[in-house]
Amino acid sequence: MKFLSRLGMMLAGLLIFVVCFYAGMSLTQSTPKVAKFVTGINNWEYEVQEQTAVYYSDGKKIGNLGYKREYSEDFPQFMKKAVVAVEDRRFYSHSGLDAKSIGRAIYRDILSRSKAEGASTITQQLARSIFLSNEKTASRKIKEIFIATAIEDKYTKEAILNMYLNEIYMGRGCTGMGIAARAYFGKEVADLNKAEITALVGIIQSPEYYQPDRNMEGLKKRQQTVVDVLVEQNLLTAEEGEQIVGQEINFQPYQQNMSAHPYYMAYLASQLEEMVGEQQLYHGGLRVYTTLDSRMQKAAEYAVQKQAGTFASRGITAQDVALVSIDPSTGRIKAMVGGVNWEKNQLNMAVLPRQPGSSIKPLYYAAAINEGVIEDGTELNNKQRSFNGYMPKNYAASPDTTTVRQAIVNSYNVASVEVLNLLGVDKAVNYLKNYGITTIENQDLNLALGLGGMTRGISPLEMASAYCIFPAKGKHADYYTIDRIVDSKNDIVYQDRSTSKEVIGSSAAKTMDSILKDVVSYGTGTIARVSIRSGGKTGTTSDSKDLWYLG
């Protein structure tokens, strides 16, 4: 049975090979003109795109995103031959689609019952690199074939190979062999020896996997495969192949180019990937105008470094600091710092949820004021007691009764839980969601929420956005950092049109704004007092693991 099954699969593979061969011959002979028209290649000319540029709100440049790239007019003959031999041995005889390779790949995949071999030609890879994403779907493959056929009809083989060698992603943030030669060897591409060239050709197949600093053994095996192919095709003698494989290669250590504001730039990149896609972002040509204020960002980074430097002397055990500044009226992110040292910790603490502690209190107090449940001077029971089994306690001497204002100013826990209980947890959660908080779990629907007890917590970014409702007279604008995106033709790819909505009345917002100013004037937030009148709220979790200030 196993023999018959294997024989059946072989016959099926052979049939598919024949079908693909004739379909491919038909496609490449009859469709180039149609493909050129449909894909728009007729009106397209190749040019190396610059990296995506990012700008502050004042128009000054922050830095670049995407792969490093530059145009090389020519490449060593040995490199050209090696790339063709390994990546697409029938490159000079097909018209963009290699039906034999497709059939062979399908046949071998059937035999191995897995995707054992690829079948994309150099031209297909080029089409994918410039125009498409790497998603593995049938529709993307069809587009790839049409674009490759159109490219073949418009350009010579030498021009296509040159484009490919300038566009292929090579790892280490590099696009093209010219940049790769400098990144891996500190040399110009024309000065590479054959050992270095065969190593680079090997990297093409899987740039991240064959990184020499992480997988030298795997890269050497891949180089051996490349050399074996070149010997098989009589581009090297067996003796030359042995000499190349045995030659020591001196790779340059990888030095990542640190951009300004790395936490912010990483956050921005993630936003852009969702907005325009990885292919358009990393292949360059875009100009991204952000909401970031250059002076505020510089001040924020200085403040983070300065505060972190005082932790030890102040007995603070926290390991990192994050800071976010948002324009209350628009939601524009003006500054973002996700940590003290990017090289040691790439986690952006500004966007990761943390337990909010008492900093959550003003958010549901505001809801209760807005609902008419309490007023500024409402008297609250602050005496320790059980709320259906939940027993909050105050951590300092406190009166048995207090007003709403004094409960917030002094951050009394029992009185605060009473307010949440009066308002209702479900109603409080609805308000929190309207404030833009997205990390509330079903397990959080209990009175412990009143003291910041949550499954995941809330990120500093979402907390800052929620607090904006107080100076913004009850209106909430979703935070954002991308103002507009312009492509290489000066066409606007994206333009922000954010709006705000009222989430609490202006009277409730005004009352809470007044109370928060008292918090800073003579309450728990006096340490944050500055020369101008300001308001805010502190928050502390168990064992001072998380320390907050929002204002």
Short mmCIF file of N, CA and C in Angstrom, two decimals, residues 368-476:
data_model
loop_
_atom_site.label_atom_id
_atom_site.label_comp_id
_atom_site.label_asym_id
_atom_site.label_seq_id
_atom_site.Cartn_x
_atom_site.Cartn_y
_atom_site.Cartn_z
N ALA A 368 -18.71 59.40 39.09
CA ALA A 368 -19.73 59.51 40.13
C ALA A 368 -20.26 60.94 40.25
N ILE A 369 -19.35 61.92 40.12
CA ILE A 369 -19.78 63.33 40.13
C ILE A 369 -20.67 63.60 38.93
N ASN A 370 -20.27 63.09 37.78
CA ASN A 370 -21.03 63.31 36.56
C ASN A 370 -22.42 62.68 36.63
N GLU A 371 -22.54 61.55 37.33
CA GLU A 371 -23.81 60.85 37.46
C GLU A 371 -24.69 61.45 38.55
N GLY A 372 -24.14 62.40 39.33
CA GLY A 372 -24.90 63.00 40.42
C GLY A 372 -24.93 62.16 41.67
N VAL A 373 -24.09 61.13 41.72
CA VAL A 373 -24.04 60.26 42.89
C VAL A 373 -23.38 60.98 44.06
N ILE A 374 -22.37 61.79 43.77
CA ILE A 374 -21.66 62.55 44.80
C ILE A 374 -21.41 63.96 44.28
N GLU A 375 -21.08 64.85 45.21
CA GLU A 375 -20.63 66.20 44.88
C GLU A 375 -19.31 66.46 45.59
N ASP A 376 -18.75 67.62 45.31
CA ASP A 376 -17.47 68.00 45.89
C ASP A 376 -17.46 67.85 47.41
N GLY A 377 -18.53 68.29 48.06
CA GLY A 377 -18.57 68.30 49.52
C GLY A 377 -19.32 67.15 50.15
N THR A 378 -19.73 66.16 49.37
CA THR A 378 -20.45 65.01 49.92
C THR A 378 -19.62 64.32 50.99
N GLU A 379 -20.28 64.00 52.12
CA GLU A 379 -19.58 63.32 53.22
C GLU A 379 -19.55 61.82 52.97
N LEU A 380 -18.37 61.22 53.16
CA LEU A 380 -18.17 59.80 52.91
C LEU A 380 -17.76 59.09 54.19
N ASN A 381 -18.17 57.84 54.30
CA ASN A 381 -17.77 56.99 55.42
C ASN A 381 -16.39 56.41 55.13
N ASN A 382 -15.40 56.80 55.93
CA ASN A 382 -14.03 56.38 55.71
C ASN A 382 -13.57 55.36 56.75
N LYS A 383 -14.52 54.85 57.53
CA LYS A 383 -14.17 53.90 58.57
C LYS A 383 -13.96 52.52 57.97
N GLN A 384 -12.89 51.83 58.39
CA GLN A 384 -12.60 50.51 57.83
C GLN A 384 -13.74 49.55 58.10
N ARG A 385 -14.17 48.87 57.06
CA ARG A 385 -15.27 47.92 57.18
C ARG A 385 -15.27 47.02 55.95
N SER A 386 -16.14 46.02 55.98
CA SER A 386 -16.22 45.06 54.87
C SER A 386 -17.27 45.49 53.86
N PHE A 387 -16.92 45.37 52.60
CA PHE A 387 -17.86 45.59 51.50
C PHE A 387 -18.14 44.22 50.88
N ASN A 388 -19.10 43.53 51.47
CA ASN A 388 -19.44 42.18 50.99
C ASN A 388 -18.21 41.27 50.91
N GLY A 389 -17.40 41.34 51.94
CA GLY A 389 -16.22 40.47 52.00
C GLY A 389 -14.93 41.13 51.59
N TYR A 390 -15.03 42.27 50.90
CA TYR A 390 -13.81 42.99 50.50
C TYR A 390 -13.49 44.03 51.58
N MET A 391 -12.27 43.99 52.13
CA MET A 391 -11.92 44.81 53.28
C MET A 391 -10.74 45.74 52.95
N PRO A 392 -11.03 46.91 52.36
CA PRO A 392 -9.94 47.87 52.11
C PRO A 392 -9.53 48.55 53.40
N LYS A 393 -8.32 49.08 53.42
CA LYS A 393 -7.88 49.80 54.62
C LYS A 393 -7.05 51.01 54.21
N ASN A 394 -7.05 52.00 55.07
CA ASN A 394 -6.23 53.19 54.85
C ASN A 394 -4.84 52.95 55.44
N TYR A 395 -3.84 53.44 54.77
CA TYR A 395 -2.47 53.14 55.18
C TYR A 395 -1.86 54.20 56.09
N ALA A 396 -2.63 55.18 56.47
CA ALA A 396 -2.15 56.20 57.41
C ALA A 396 -3.33 56.61 58.28
N ALA A 397 -3.03 57.32 59.37
CA ALA A 397 -4.11 57.78 60.23
C ALA A 397 -5.10 58.60 59.42
N SER A 398 -6.37 58.30 59.59
CA SER A 398 -7.39 58.96 58.78
C SER A 398 -8.68 59.07 59.56
N PRO A 399 -9.48 60.08 59.26
CA PRO A 399 -10.75 60.27 59.98
C PRO A 399 -11.79 59.25 59.56
N ASP A 400 -12.80 59.05 60.43
CA ASP A 400 -13.86 58.10 60.10
C ASP A 400 -14.79 58.64 59.02
N THR A 401 -14.88 59.96 58.92
CA THR A 401 -15.68 60.57 57.85
C THR A 401 -14.83 61.62 57.14
N THR A 402 -15.15 61.85 55.89
CA THR A 402 -14.38 62.82 55.10
C THR A 402 -15.25 63.30 53.95
N THR A 403 -14.83 64.36 53.31
CA THR A 403 -15.56 64.84 52.11
C THR A 403 -14.93 64.23 50.87
N VAL A 404 -15.64 64.33 49.76
CA VAL A 404 -15.11 63.84 48.49
C VAL A 404 -13.78 64.49 48.16
N ARG A 405 -13.72 65.81 48.32
CA ARG A 405 -12.48 66.52 48.01
C ARG A 405 -11.32 66.01 48.86
N GLN A 406 -11.53 65.90 50.17
CA GLN A 406 -10.46 65.47 51.06
C GLN A 406 -10.10 64.00 50.85
N ALA A 407 -11.06 63.20 50.44
CA ALA A 407 -10.78 61.78 50.18
C ALA A 407 -9.79 61.63 49.03
N ILE A 408 -9.92 62.50 48.01
CA ILE A 408 -9.00 62.44 46.88
C ILE A 408 -7.67 63.11 47.24
N VAL A 409 -7.75 64.25 47.89
CA VAL A 409 -6.54 64.99 48.25
C VAL A 409 -5.62 64.12 49.10
N ASN A 410 -6.20 63.35 50.04
CA ASN A 410 -5.41 62.52 50.94
C ASN A 410 -5.38 61.05 50.52
N SER A 411 -6.03 60.74 49.41
CA SER A 411 -6.05 59.38 48.84
C SER A 411 -6.51 58.33 49.84
N TYR A 412 -7.66 58.57 50.48
CA TYR A 412 -8.22 57.61 51.42
C TYR A 412 -8.80 56.42 50.64
N ASN A 413 -8.43 55.24 51.04
CA ASN A 413 -8.86 54.05 50.31
C ASN A 413 -10.30 53.65 50.60
N VAL A 414 -10.67 53.63 51.89
CA VAL A 414 -12.01 53.14 52.24
C VAL A 414 -13.09 54.05 51.65
N ALA A 415 -12.90 55.36 51.77
CA ALA A 415 -13.88 56.30 51.20
C ALA A 415 -13.97 56.13 49.69
N SER A 416 -12.85 55.85 49.07
CA SER A 416 -12.85 55.69 47.61
C SER A 416 -13.61 54.45 47.20
N VAL A 417 -13.42 53.36 47.92
CA VAL A 417 -14.18 52.14 47.61
C VAL A 417 -15.67 52.39 47.81
N GLU A 418 -16.02 53.20 48.81
CA GLU A 418 -17.43 53.54 49.02
C GLU A 418 -18.00 54.26 47.79
N VAL A 419 -17.21 55.18 47.22
CA VAL A 419 -17.66 55.90 46.03
C VAL A 419 -17.88 54.93 44.87
N LEU A 420 -16.94 54.01 44.67
CA LEU A 420 -17.09 53.03 43.59
C LEU A 420 -18.31 52.15 43.84
N ASN A 421 -18.53 51.79 45.08
CA ASN A 421 -19.68 50.96 45.42
C ASN A 421 -21.00 51.70 45.15
N LEU A 422 -21.03 53.00 45.48
CA LEU A 422 -22.23 53.81 45.23
C LEU A 422 -22.48 53.95 43.73
N LEU A 423 -21.43 54.16 42.98
CA LEU A 423 -21.56 54.33 41.53
C LEU A 423 -21.92 53.02 40.85
N GLY A 424 -21.29 51.95 41.29
CA GLY A 424 -21.48 50.65 40.65
C GLY A 424 -20.30 50.32 39.76
N VAL A 425 -19.78 49.12 39.91
CA VAL A 425 -18.58 48.73 39.16
C VAL A 425 -18.85 48.75 37.66
N ASP A 426 -19.98 48.21 37.24
CA ASP A 426 -20.28 48.14 35.80
C ASP A 426 -20.31 49.53 35.18
N LYS A 427 -20.96 50.46 35.88
CA LYS A 427 -21.04 51.83 35.34
C LYS A 427 -19.66 52.47 35.31
N ALA A 428 -18.85 52.22 36.35
CA ALA A 428 -17.49 52.77 36.38
C ALA A 428 -16.67 52.24 35.21
N VAL A 429 -16.81 50.95 34.92
CA VAL A 429 -16.05 50.35 33.82
C VAL A 429 -16.47 50.96 32.48
N ASN A 430 -17.75 51.21 32.30
CA ASN A 430 -18.21 51.85 31.07
C ASN A 430 -17.56 53.23 30.89
N TYR A 431 -17.45 53.97 31.98
CA TYR A 431 -16.78 55.27 31.91
C TYR A 431 -15.31 55.10 31.55
N LEU A 432 -14.64 54.15 32.21
CA LEU A 432 -13.22 53.93 31.94
C LEU A 432 -12.99 53.60 30.46
N LYS A 433 -13.87 52.81 29.90
CA LYS A 433 -13.74 52.46 28.48
C LYS A 433 -13.96 53.69 27.60
N ASN A 434 -14.90 54.55 28.01
CA ASN A 434 -15.11 55.79 27.26
C ASN A 434 -13.91 56.73 27.34
N TYR A 435 -13.15 56.60 28.43
CA TYR A 435 -11.93 57.39 28.56
C TYR A 435 -10.79 56.86 27.68
N GLY A 436 -11.03 55.71 27.04
CA GLY A 436 -10.00 55.14 26.16
C GLY A 436 -9.20 54.01 26.75
N ILE A 437 -9.61 53.49 27.89
CA ILE A 437 -8.88 52.39 28.53
C ILE A 437 -9.36 51.07 27.95
N THR A 438 -8.42 50.26 27.48
CA THR A 438 -8.77 49.06 26.70
C THR A 438 -8.36 47.75 27.37
N THR A 439 -7.78 47.82 28.56
CA THR A 439 -7.19 46.61 29.15
C THR A 439 -7.95 46.09 30.35
N ILE A 440 -9.24 46.36 30.43
CA ILE A 440 -10.06 45.87 31.53
C ILE A 440 -10.56 44.46 31.21
N GLU A 441 -10.32 43.53 32.11
CA GLU A 441 -10.75 42.15 31.94
C GLU A 441 -12.02 41.89 32.77
N ASN A 442 -12.71 40.81 32.45
CA ASN A 442 -13.92 40.46 33.22
C ASN A 442 -13.60 40.23 34.69
N GLN A 443 -12.39 39.72 34.95
CA GLN A 443 -11.98 39.47 36.33
C GLN A 443 -11.81 40.75 37.13
N ASP A 444 -11.76 41.88 36.44
CA ASP A 444 -11.55 43.16 37.12
C ASP A 444 -12.85 43.79 37.63
N LEU A 445 -13.98 43.16 37.34
CA LEU A 445 -15.27 43.76 37.69
C LEU A 445 -15.61 43.50 39.15
N ASN A 446 -14.85 44.11 40.02
CA ASN A 446 -15.09 44.01 41.46
C ASN A 446 -14.55 45.27 42.13
N LEU A 447 -14.79 45.42 43.41
CA LEU A 447 -14.44 46.66 44.12
C LEU A 447 -12.94 46.87 44.26
N ALA A 448 -12.15 45.81 44.10
CA ALA A 448 -10.69 45.98 44.15
C ALA A 448 -10.21 46.91 43.04
N LEU A 449 -11.02 47.04 41.99
CA LEU A 449 -10.68 47.97 40.90
C LEU A 449 -10.52 49.39 41.44
N GLY A 450 -11.24 49.71 42.52
CA GLY A 450 -11.19 51.05 43.08
C GLY A 450 -9.84 51.46 43.60
N LEU A 451 -9.00 50.47 43.92
CA LEU A 451 -7.64 50.76 44.40
C LEU A 451 -6.59 50.34 43.37
N GLY A 452 -7.04 50.12 42.14
CA GLY A 452 -6.11 49.79 41.06
C GLY A 452 -5.81 48.33 40.91
N GLY A 453 -6.57 47.46 41.59
CA GLY A 453 -6.35 46.03 41.46
C GLY A 453 -6.91 45.51 40.15
N MET A 454 -6.03 45.16 39.22
CA MET A 454 -6.46 44.73 37.90
C MET A 454 -5.63 43.54 37.44
N THR A 455 -6.18 42.79 36.51
CA THR A 455 -5.47 41.63 35.97
C THR A 455 -4.25 42.07 35.16
N ARG A 456 -4.45 43.01 34.27
CA ARG A 456 -3.37 43.48 33.41
C ARG A 456 -2.87 44.86 33.80
N GLY A 457 -3.76 45.70 34.23
CA GLY A 457 -3.39 47.07 34.54
C GLY A 457 -3.71 48.00 33.39
N ILE A 458 -3.12 49.19 33.40
CA ILE A 458 -3.35 50.21 32.38
C ILE A 458 -1.99 50.80 32.00
N SER A 459 -1.79 51.08 30.74
CA SER A 459 -0.51 51.65 30.31
C SER A 459 -0.44 53.13 30.67
N PRO A 460 0.76 53.65 30.88
CA PRO A 460 0.90 55.10 31.09
C PRO A 460 0.30 55.91 29.95
N LEU A 461 0.38 55.41 28.72
CA LEU A 461 -0.17 56.13 27.58
C LEU A 461 -1.69 56.27 27.71
N GLU A 462 -2.37 55.18 28.06
CA GLU A 462 -3.83 55.24 28.20
C GLU A 462 -4.24 56.02 29.44
N MET A 463 -3.44 55.93 30.51
CA MET A 463 -3.76 56.71 31.71
C MET A 463 -3.62 58.21 31.43
N ALA A 464 -2.55 58.59 30.75
CA ALA A 464 -2.35 60.00 30.41
C ALA A 464 -3.50 60.50 29.54
N SER A 465 -3.91 59.67 28.59
CA SER A 465 -5.01 60.05 27.71
C SER A 465 -6.30 60.22 28.50
N ALA A 466 -6.55 59.33 29.47
CA ALA A 466 -7.76 59.42 30.27
C ALA A 466 -7.77 60.69 31.12
N TYR A 467 -6.64 61.04 31.70
CA TYR A 467 -6.56 62.23 32.55
C TYR A 467 -6.76 63.52 31.75
N CYS A 468 -6.59 63.45 30.44
CA CYS A 468 -6.77 64.65 29.61
C CYS A 468 -8.19 65.19 29.67
N ILE A 469 -9.14 64.37 30.09
CA ILE A 469 -10.53 64.84 30.11
C ILE A 469 -10.73 65.98 31.11
N PHE A 470 -9.89 66.08 32.12
CA PHE A 470 -10.10 67.11 33.14
C PHE A 470 -9.75 68.51 32.63
N PRO A 471 -8.56 68.73 32.07
CA PRO A 471 -8.30 70.06 31.50
C PRO A 471 -9.07 70.32 30.21
N ALA A 472 -9.54 69.25 29.55
CA ALA A 472 -10.25 69.40 28.28
C ALA A 472 -11.76 69.57 28.48
N LYS A 473 -12.17 69.89 29.71
CA LYS A 473 -13.57 70.18 30.02
C LYS A 473 -14.51 69.02 29.72
N GLY A 474 -14.02 67.80 29.99
CA GLY A 474 -14.87 66.63 29.87
C GLY A 474 -14.83 65.94 28.53
N LYS A 475 -14.06 66.48 27.59
CA LYS A 475 -13.98 65.86 26.26
C LYS A 475 -12.75 64.97 26.17
N HIS A 476 -12.90 63.86 25.45
CA HIS A 476 -11.78 62.93 25.26
C HIS A 476 -11.46 62.79 23.77
#
